[in-house]
Amino acid sequence: MTTAKLADRSFALGKLNAKDRALIETAAASARNAYAPYSKFAVGSAVRTKSGRIYSGANLENASYGVGMCAEVAAITSANSAGDFNIEAIAVVGYPMNGDRSASAVVTPCGRCRQMILEASQVADTDIRVICGNGDLSEVRVYMISQLLPDGFGPKNLGIKV
Ligand code: THU
């Protein structure tokens, strides 16, 4: 993917539609609950389901570093735990806790989270929108999970109808 194409998808918060704006603002609020004493990198996430409900989460680290959980996992798990797993959009926001939020880079989901979003997209039979922001939401990028994880391996590859 070229830089120009990435830049084309990048715009200010005000250009988002109202529903996506509410979603990314919920993700940003959730980042304040990050438990990230090791990386000192706060991440918040929020998912919107087809019901219109929003579920959020923050990253949760651990002294055994590899045990840590991403914010997206928390948000996706929250929706599923409520019995509301038809996700249509997910937002993610992150920033270094000790840094200047306006200078922070847009956070896009890690590889494991992309795989989890792909699973949710096959469950919902929807190409999930992934709305990504930097620390002060001065930069926002919108992708589809099919762009972030093209040709991914999911339940369909196993012949499983989810
Ligand atoms: N992190 C997330 O929660 N989501 C992402 O998409 C990127 C990374 C967390 C994991 C870890 O707690 C911290 O950010 C630094 O990697």
Tab-separated table of N, CA, C and O in Angstrom, residues 1-12 15 106 138-143:
chain	number	residue	atom	x	y	z
A	1	MET	N	0.848	-1.196	0.000
A	1	MET	CA	0.000	0.000	0.000
A	1	MET	C	0.890	1.256	0.000
A	1	MET	O	1.831	1.338	0.772
A	2	THR	N	0.578	2.191	-0.850
A	2	THR	CA	1.437	3.367	-0.953
A	2	THR	C	1.072	4.406	0.107
A	2	THR	O	-0.034	4.407	0.646
A	3	THR	N	2.005	5.291	0.373
A	3	THR	CA	1.756	6.362	1.345
A	3	THR	C	0.600	7.244	0.877
A	3	THR	O	-0.238	7.671	1.657
A	4	ALA	N	0.574	7.505	-0.425
A	4	ALA	CA	-0.485	8.372	-0.960
A	4	ALA	C	-1.857	7.768	-0.680
A	4	ALA	O	-2.769	8.462	-0.243
A	5	LYS	N	-1.972	6.454	-0.874
A	5	LYS	CA	-3.270	5.818	-0.632
A	5	LYS	C	-3.641	5.895	0.846
A	5	LYS	O	-4.777	6.119	1.191
A	6	LEU	N	-2.643	5.698	1.695
A	6	LEU	CA	-2.907	5.809	3.128
A	6	LEU	C	-3.389	7.211	3.464
A	6	LEU	O	-4.371	7.385	4.170
A	7	ALA	N	-2.698	8.196	2.917
A	7	ALA	CA	-3.037	9.590	3.210
A	7	ALA	C	-4.444	9.923	2.731
A	7	ALA	O	-5.165	10.677	3.386
A	8	ASP	N	-4.859	9.330	1.620
A	8	ASP	CA	-6.199	9.595	1.094
A	8	ASP	C	-7.293	9.229	2.086
A	8	ASP	O	-8.374	9.790	2.062
A	9	ARG	N	-6.997	8.225	2.917
A	9	ARG	CA	-8.003	7.760	3.854
A	9	ARG	C	-7.966	8.530	5.166
A	9	ARG	O	-8.693	8.246	6.086
A	10	SER	N	-7.068	9.485	5.245
A	10	SER	CA	-6.804	10.166	6.499
A	10	SER	C	-7.537	11.502	6.524
A	10	SER	O	-7.427	12.283	5.601
A	11	PHE	N	-8.296	11.749	7.581
A	11	PHE	CA	-8.992	13.025	7.646
A	11	PHE	C	-9.290	13.372	9.088
A	11	PHE	O	-9.000	12.606	9.996
A	12	ALA	N	-9.861	14.534	9.276
A	12	ALA	CA	-10.127	15.006	10.635
A	12	ALA	C	-11.434	14.417	11.151
A	12	ALA	O	-12.303	14.004	10.384
A	15	LYS	N	-15.057	14.983	9.851
A	15	LYS	CA	-15.546	14.430	8.582
A	15	LYS	C	-16.179	13.053	8.745
A	15	LYS	O	-16.753	12.525	7.797
A	106	VAL	N	-1.451	7.537	14.369
A	106	VAL	CA	-2.700	6.767	14.320
A	106	VAL	C	-2.383	5.309	14.667
A	106	VAL	O	-1.400	4.751	14.185
A	138	SER	N	-6.815	14.112	16.181
A	138	SER	CA	-6.569	15.108	15.135
A	138	SER	C	-6.336	14.425	13.786
A	138	SER	O	-6.385	15.068	12.740
A	139	GLU	N	-6.095	13.101	13.834
A	139	GLU	CA	-5.954	12.335	12.595
A	139	GLU	C	-6.740	11.034	12.725
A	139	GLU	O	-6.617	10.319	13.722
A	140	VAL	N	-7.556	10.784	11.734
A	140	VAL	CA	-8.417	9.600	11.743
A	140	VAL	C	-8.283	8.895	10.405
A	140	VAL	O	-8.196	9.558	9.367
A	141	ARG	N	-8.223	7.579	10.435
A	141	ARG	CA	-8.217	6.814	9.179
A	141	ARG	C	-9.300	5.749	9.243
A	141	ARG	O	-9.498	5.138	10.291
A	142	VAL	N	-9.935	5.546	8.131
A	142	VAL	CA	-11.004	4.549	8.068
A	142	VAL	C	-10.627	3.473	7.059
A	142	VAL	O	-10.273	3.778	5.916
A	143	TYR	N	-10.691	2.239	7.499
A	143	TYR	CA	-10.404	1.082	6.639
A	143	TYR	C	-11.577	0.116	6.726
A	143	TYR	O	-12.425	0.224	7.613
